[in-house]
Amino acid sequence: QVHLVESGGGLVQAGGSLRVSCVTSASIFSLKTMGWYRQAPGKQRELVAEIRSGYGTTYGDSVKGRFTISTDNAQKTIKLQMNSLKPEDTAVYYCKVEPWGGPEVWGRGTLVTVSS
């Protein structure tokens, strides 16, 4: 069973930047997909950014050009750099991975609050 630990959430003013990280117990190379989702109060969980091994990266429409997903293979970390943050980016951000041949695994989430 893969374990995930997210960190980096917090409070930031609109226009600011924040980076959230997800450390996985599995090697990055063992993952078919890895990414970030978010859920705002009263809304459904939505895709923020996802890397699909061998296929590339997908971003949610609302974050394109502002957010960047990356991995640090040595540190087994999936990072999400968030720039030009808006109040509507306020949400709990969840890391999700899917190992090759295994079920998807979700982290517990980290809260990002953007003040206006």
N, CA, C and O of each residue as an XYZ file, in Angstrom:
464
protein
N       0.851     -1.190      0.000
C       0.000      0.000      0.000
C       0.889      1.244      0.000
O       1.784      1.391      0.832
N       0.620      2.121     -0.944
C       1.376      3.362     -1.041
C       0.837      4.354     -0.022
O      -0.373      4.462      0.178
N       1.742      5.071      0.615
C       1.353      6.103      1.567
C       1.768      7.468      1.033
O       2.818      7.617      0.407
N       0.913      8.468      1.295
C       1.159      9.825      0.830
C       1.108     10.787      2.002
O       0.259     10.661      2.885
N       2.028     11.754      2.005
C       2.010     12.801      3.022
C       2.110     14.144      2.323
O       3.111     14.451      1.676
N       1.056     14.940      2.462
C       1.023     16.255      1.827
C       1.469     17.325      2.811
O       1.313     17.177      4.023
N       2.024     18.397      2.277
C       2.420     19.526      3.112
C       2.445     20.782      2.261
O       2.385     20.718      1.033
N       2.535     21.930      2.931
C       2.728     23.182      2.219
C       1.514     24.076      2.110
O       1.617     25.198      1.615
N       0.375     23.606      2.558
C      -0.804     24.466      2.499
C      -0.688     25.619      3.471
O       0.213     25.655      4.310
N      -1.609     26.563      3.350
C      -1.598     27.696      4.270
C      -2.419     28.840      3.736
O      -3.229     28.683      2.821
N      -2.193     29.997      4.328
C      -2.923     31.216      3.971
C      -2.016     32.122      3.152
O      -0.865     32.361      3.517
N      -2.544     32.619      2.045
C      -1.779     33.510      1.189
C      -2.717     34.566      0.622
O      -3.910     34.316      0.451
N      -2.183     35.736      0.332
C      -2.997     36.787     -0.264
C      -3.162     36.554     -1.760
O      -2.323     35.924     -2.405
N      -4.241     37.068     -2.286
C      -4.477     36.977     -3.722
C      -3.289     37.574     -4.477
O      -2.754     38.621     -4.112
N      -2.899     36.874     -5.540
C      -1.737     37.302     -6.311
C      -0.440     36.664     -5.860
O       0.578     36.750     -6.547
N      -0.482     36.028     -4.712
C       0.716     35.406     -4.161
C       0.956     34.009     -4.702
O       0.246     33.533     -5.587
N       1.969     33.366     -4.152
C       2.363     32.030     -4.588
C       2.465     31.095     -3.394
O       2.678     31.514     -2.257
N       2.306     29.821     -3.694
C       2.405     28.790     -2.665
C       2.798     27.495     -3.364
O       2.441     27.272     -4.521
N       3.526     26.654     -2.665
C       3.853     25.347     -3.219
C       3.416     24.273     -2.233
O       3.729     24.334     -1.044
N       2.700     23.304     -2.743
C       2.332     22.141     -1.937
C       3.111     20.936     -2.443
O       3.415     20.816     -3.630
N       3.422     20.055     -1.512
C       4.222     18.880     -1.841
C       3.547     17.615     -1.345
O       2.780     17.633     -0.383
N       3.847     16.527     -2.016
C       3.297     15.213     -1.661
C       4.444     14.214     -1.705
O       4.990     13.925     -2.769
N       4.799     13.695     -0.544
C       5.852     12.681     -0.485
C       5.191     11.311     -0.523
O       4.281     11.022      0.254
N       5.656     10.488     -1.427
C       5.086      9.146     -1.580
C       6.063      8.087     -1.082
O       7.279      8.254     -1.174
N       5.517      7.002     -0.556
C       6.368      5.908     -0.082
C       6.869      5.062     -1.244
O       7.768      4.238     -1.079
N       6.281      5.269     -2.425
C       6.662      4.486     -3.599
C       7.570      5.303     -4.509
O       7.543      6.534     -4.498
N       8.359      4.607     -5.283
C       9.173      5.268     -6.293
C       8.274      5.945     -7.327
O       7.235      5.407     -7.709
N       8.682      7.120     -7.768
C       7.923      7.823     -8.800
C       7.793      6.949    -10.050
O       6.787      7.012    -10.757
N       8.811      6.140    -10.313
C       8.810      5.335    -11.532
C       7.804      4.186    -11.459
O       7.499      3.559    -12.474
N       7.289      3.913    -10.260
C       6.297      2.848    -10.100
C       4.874      3.354    -10.264
O       3.917      2.591    -10.129
N       4.736      4.642    -10.555
C       3.423      5.260    -10.626
C       2.974      5.477    -12.059
O       3.717      6.010    -12.883
N       1.758      5.061    -12.346
C       1.194      5.262    -13.678
C       0.678      6.701    -13.815
O       0.869      7.353    -14.842
N       0.019      7.175    -12.751
C      -0.439      8.556    -12.735
C      -0.144      9.166    -11.368
O      -0.080      8.464    -10.360
N       0.030     10.469    -11.353
C       0.245     11.186    -10.097
C      -0.252     12.601    -10.303
O      -0.027     13.203    -11.354
N      -0.925     13.129     -9.299
C      -1.458     14.458     -9.516
C      -2.102     15.071     -8.304
O      -2.061     14.526     -7.201
N      -2.696     16.217     -8.536
C      -3.360     16.994     -7.505
C      -4.802     17.278     -7.910
O      -5.091     17.611     -9.060
N      -5.679     17.140     -6.958
C      -7.076     17.496     -7.095
C      -7.416     18.466     -5.972
O      -6.661     18.594     -5.008
N      -8.542     19.144     -6.094
C      -8.950     20.049     -5.020
C     -10.464     20.009     -4.848
O     -11.215     19.679     -5.766
N     -10.877     20.355     -3.643
C     -12.299     20.420     -3.345
C     -12.576     21.650     -2.507
O     -12.091     21.780     -1.383
N     -13.361     22.544     -3.069
C     -13.766     23.756     -2.359
C     -15.066     23.476     -1.607
O     -15.797     22.554     -1.968
N     -15.362     24.251     -0.578
C     -16.592     24.034      0.190
C     -17.821     24.058     -0.706
O     -18.016     24.994     -1.480
N     -18.642     23.030     -0.597
C     -19.876     22.964     -1.357
C     -19.707     22.590     -2.812
O     -20.673     22.627     -3.574
N     -18.500     22.233     -3.214
C     -18.257     21.897     -4.618
C     -17.690     20.490     -4.739
O     -17.213     19.907     -3.766
N     -17.753     19.961     -5.951
C     -17.195     18.642     -6.201
C     -15.672     18.718     -6.327
O     -15.105     19.759     -6.661
N     -15.035     17.583     -6.050
C     -13.587     17.515     -6.224
C     -13.270     17.641     -7.713
O     -13.957     17.059     -8.552
N     -12.232     18.400     -8.032
C     -11.887     18.616     -9.431
C     -10.390     18.444     -9.664
O      -9.575     18.595     -8.754
N     -10.060     18.126    -10.900
C      -8.666     17.971    -11.289
C      -7.963     19.327    -11.268
O      -8.486     20.325    -11.764
N      -6.772     19.338    -10.687
C      -5.903     20.512    -10.779
C      -4.809     20.234    -11.813
O      -4.642     20.983    -12.776
N      -4.073     19.153    -11.599
C      -3.003     18.798    -12.526
C      -2.658     17.332    -12.334
O      -2.675     16.821    -11.214
N      -2.350     16.668    -13.421
C      -2.023     15.246    -13.347
C      -0.980     14.891    -14.386
O      -1.043     15.332    -15.534
N      -0.006     14.077    -13.956
C       0.998     13.524    -14.859
C       0.634     12.075    -15.127
O       0.443     11.288    -14.200
N       0.540     11.737    -16.392
C       0.270     10.350    -16.773
C       1.530      9.826    -17.457
O       1.927     10.321    -18.512
N       2.145      8.832    -16.850
C       3.426      8.328    -17.340
C       3.343      7.938    -18.800
O       2.485      7.146    -19.192
N       4.231      8.489    -19.604
C       4.279      8.180    -21.028
C       3.316      8.983    -21.868
O       3.344      8.893    -23.095
N       2.458      9.774    -21.229
C       1.447     10.529    -21.984
C       1.572     12.035    -21.791
O       1.245     12.799    -22.699
N       2.027     12.463    -20.654
C       2.162     13.894    -20.450
C       1.359     14.401    -19.278
O       0.972     13.642    -18.390
N       1.112     15.709    -19.290
C       0.505     16.397    -18.171
C      -0.802     17.065    -18.585
O      -0.918     17.621    -19.677
N      -1.774     16.998    -17.692
C      -3.058     17.648    -17.917
C      -3.311     18.635    -16.787
O      -3.073     18.327    -15.619
N      -3.789     19.809    -17.136
C      -4.145     20.821    -16.143
C      -5.637     21.149    -16.248
O      -6.223     21.119    -17.331
N      -6.231     21.462    -15.097
C      -7.582     21.969    -15.118
C      -7.612     23.327    -15.804
O      -6.646     24.086    -15.723
N      -8.709     23.638    -16.474
C      -8.793     24.873    -17.253
C      -8.557     26.112    -16.384
O      -7.952     27.086    -16.833
N      -9.034     26.069    -15.154
C      -8.962     27.258    -14.307
C      -7.555     27.542    -13.779
O      -7.316     28.622    -13.238
N      -6.627     26.609    -13.922
C      -5.278     26.810    -13.379
C      -4.204     26.864    -14.459
O      -3.035     27.114    -14.164
N      -4.590     26.636    -15.687
C      -3.605     26.649    -16.774
C      -2.863     27.984    -16.826
O      -3.465     29.056    -16.760
N      -1.552     27.888    -16.946
C      -0.732     29.088    -17.010
C      -0.354     29.650    -15.656
O       0.485     30.547    -15.571
N      -0.963     29.134    -14.584
C      -0.665     29.646    -13.239
C      -0.026     28.572    -12.350
O       0.822     28.881    -11.513
N      -0.427     27.338    -12.529
C       0.058     26.242    -11.702
C       0.977     25.339    -12.522
O       0.807     25.182    -13.731
N       1.957     24.749    -11.830
C       2.878     23.822    -12.482
C       3.103     22.612    -11.588
O       3.447     22.747    -10.414
N       2.908     21.437    -12.155
C       3.171     20.195    -11.427
C       4.538     19.670    -11.838
O       4.931     19.767    -13.001
N       5.253     19.114    -10.874
C       6.568     18.540    -11.171
C       6.850     17.429    -10.172
O       6.153     17.275     -9.170
N       7.875     16.671    -10.466
C       8.276     15.595     -9.557
C       9.760     15.688     -9.248
O      10.560     16.135    -10.070
N      10.105     15.257     -8.049
C      11.492     15.090     -7.643
C      11.658     13.595     -7.402
O      11.274     13.070     -6.357
N      12.229     12.932     -8.376
C      12.277     11.473     -8.306
C      13.114     10.983     -7.130
O      12.751     10.009     -6.471
N      14.221     11.647     -6.869
C      15.096     11.229     -5.775
C      14.401     11.366     -4.418
O      14.580     10.530     -3.532
N      13.612     12.422     -4.268
C      12.903     12.668     -3.016
C      11.514     12.037     -2.995
O      10.799     12.145     -1.998
N      11.127     11.380     -4.088
C       9.810     10.743     -4.203
C       8.719     11.741     -3.867
O       7.821     11.453     -3.076
N       8.802     12.906     -4.468
C       7.896     14.008     -4.149
C       7.212     14.520     -5.405
O       7.828     14.652     -6.462
N       5.929     14.804     -5.265
C       5.134     15.414     -6.320
C       4.800     16.824     -5.843
O       4.196     17.004     -4.785
N       5.196     17.818     -6.629
C       5.045     19.202     -6.196
C       4.029     19.918     -7.071
O       3.854     19.597     -8.246
N       3.372     20.886     -6.472
C       2.464     21.752     -7.218
C       2.821     23.192     -6.873
O       2.591     23.644     -5.751
N       3.379     23.901     -7.832
C       3.693     25.311     -7.660
C       2.494     26.124     -8.127
O       2.035     25.989     -9.261
N       1.999     26.969     -7.232
C       0.797     27.747     -7.534
C       1.156     29.228     -7.512
O       1.565     29.760     -6.480
N       1.003     29.879     -8.639
C       1.288     31.307     -8.760
C       0.009     32.072     -9.092
O      -0.996     31.492     -9.502
N       0.075     33.371     -8.905
C      -1.068     34.252     -9.204
C      -2.353     33.699     -8.595
O      -3.378     33.593     -9.269
N      -2.284     33.359     -7.344
C      -3.419     32.721     -6.685
C      -4.603     33.672     -6.571
O      -4.450     34.882     -6.406
N      -5.790     33.075     -6.667
C      -7.046     33.810     -6.595
C      -7.869     33.270     -5.432
O      -7.674     32.130     -5.011
N      -8.784     34.080     -4.913
C      -9.642     33.573     -3.825
C     -10.382     32.290     -4.214
O     -10.632     31.439     -3.361
N     -10.731     32.147     -5.486
C     -11.441     30.943     -5.927
C     -10.553     29.702     -5.968
O     -11.043     28.602     -6.227
N      -9.257     29.864     -5.717
C      -8.374     28.706     -5.584
C      -8.423     28.115     -4.176
O      -7.818     27.075     -3.915
N      -9.134     28.773     -3.280
C      -9.267     28.269     -1.917
C      -9.947     26.906     -1.930
O     -11.044     26.752     -2.468
N      -9.283     25.920     -1.332
C      -9.798     24.552     -1.346
C      -8.871     23.659     -0.525
O      -7.780     24.063     -0.121
N      -9.330     22.459     -0.296
C      -8.441     21.420      0.216
C      -7.820     20.739     -1.005
O      -8.529     20.292     -1.907
N      -6.515     20.669     -1.020
C      -5.784     20.083     -2.146
C      -5.351     18.667     -1.777
O      -4.729     18.437     -0.740
N      -5.696     17.731     -2.649
C      -5.418     16.323     -2.416
C      -4.426     15.795     -3.446
O      -4.529     16.076     -4.640
N      -3.477     15.035     -2.958
C      -2.564     14.319     -3.832
C      -3.179     12.950     -4.150
O      -3.761     12.303     -3.279
N      -3.043     12.529     -5.387
C      -3.537     11.207     -5.776
C      -2.514     10.525     -6.666
O      -1.965     11.146     -7.576
N      -2.256      9.251     -6.409
C      -1.363      8.478     -7.265
C      -2.039      7.152     -7.622
O      -2.898      6.656     -6.894
N      -1.635      6.606     -8.741
C      -2.109      5.296     -9.155
C      -0.894      4.491     -9.566
O      -0.294      4.766    -10.605
N      -0.516      3.493     -8.762
C       0.627      2.656     -9.134
C       0.272      1.758    -10.312
O      -0.899      1.453    -10.542
N       1.282      1.343    -11.048
C       1.059      0.364    -12.103
C       0.518     -0.927    -11.462
O       1.146     -1.496    -10.569
N      -0.628     -1.368    -11.920
C      -1.214     -2.612    -11.420
C      -1.836     -2.516    -10.039
O      -2.199     -3.535     -9.452
N      -1.964     -1.313     -9.516
C      -2.541     -1.180     -8.188
C      -3.647     -0.155     -8.144
O      -3.841      0.585     -9.109
N      -4.383     -0.093     -7.038
C      -5.485      0.870     -6.930
C      -4.961      2.279     -6.690
O      -3.840      2.458     -6.213
N      -5.769      3.270     -7.020
C      -5.362      4.633     -6.757
C      -5.382      4.900     -5.260
O      -6.148      4.291     -4.513
N      -4.525      5.824     -4.836
C      -4.375      6.161     -3.424
C      -4.477      7.673     -3.290
O      -3.885      8.423     -4.066
N      -5.240      8.108     -2.288
C      -5.420      9.530     -2.031
C      -4.737      9.934     -0.727
O      -4.695      9.169      0.236
N      -4.208     11.146     -0.719
C      -3.700     11.709      0.512
C      -4.838     12.292      1.325
O      -5.991     12.288      0.894
N      -4.505     12.797      2.510
C      -5.526     13.337      3.403
C      -5.904     14.763      3.051
O      -6.952     15.249      3.475
N      -5.077     15.428      2.295
C      -5.381     16.778      1.877
C      -4.664     17.840      2.687
O      -4.309     17.625      3.846
N      -4.458     18.990      2.061
C      -3.858     20.134      2.731
C      -4.645     21.379      2.305
O      -4.933     21.571      1.124
N      -4.983     22.212      3.280
C      -5.847     23.352      3.027
C      -5.057     24.545      2.504
O      -4.041     24.940      3.074
N      -5.549     25.106      1.406
C      -5.000     26.344      0.846
C      -6.095     27.398      0.902
O      -7.193     27.205      0.380
N      -5.780     28.509      1.541
C      -6.735     29.607      1.662
C      -6.136     30.851      1.040
O      -5.041     31.274      1.408
N      -6.858     31.435      0.095
C      -6.399     32.641     -0.580
C      -7.319     33.791     -0.185
O      -8.517     33.762     -0.465
N      -6.760     34.788      0.458
C      -7.551     35.922      0.906
C      -7.558     37.019     -0.151
O      -6.593     37.206     -0.892
N      -8.674     37.737     -0.196
C      -8.807     38.800     -1.203
C      -8.288     40.130     -0.684
O      -8.325     41.130     -1.401
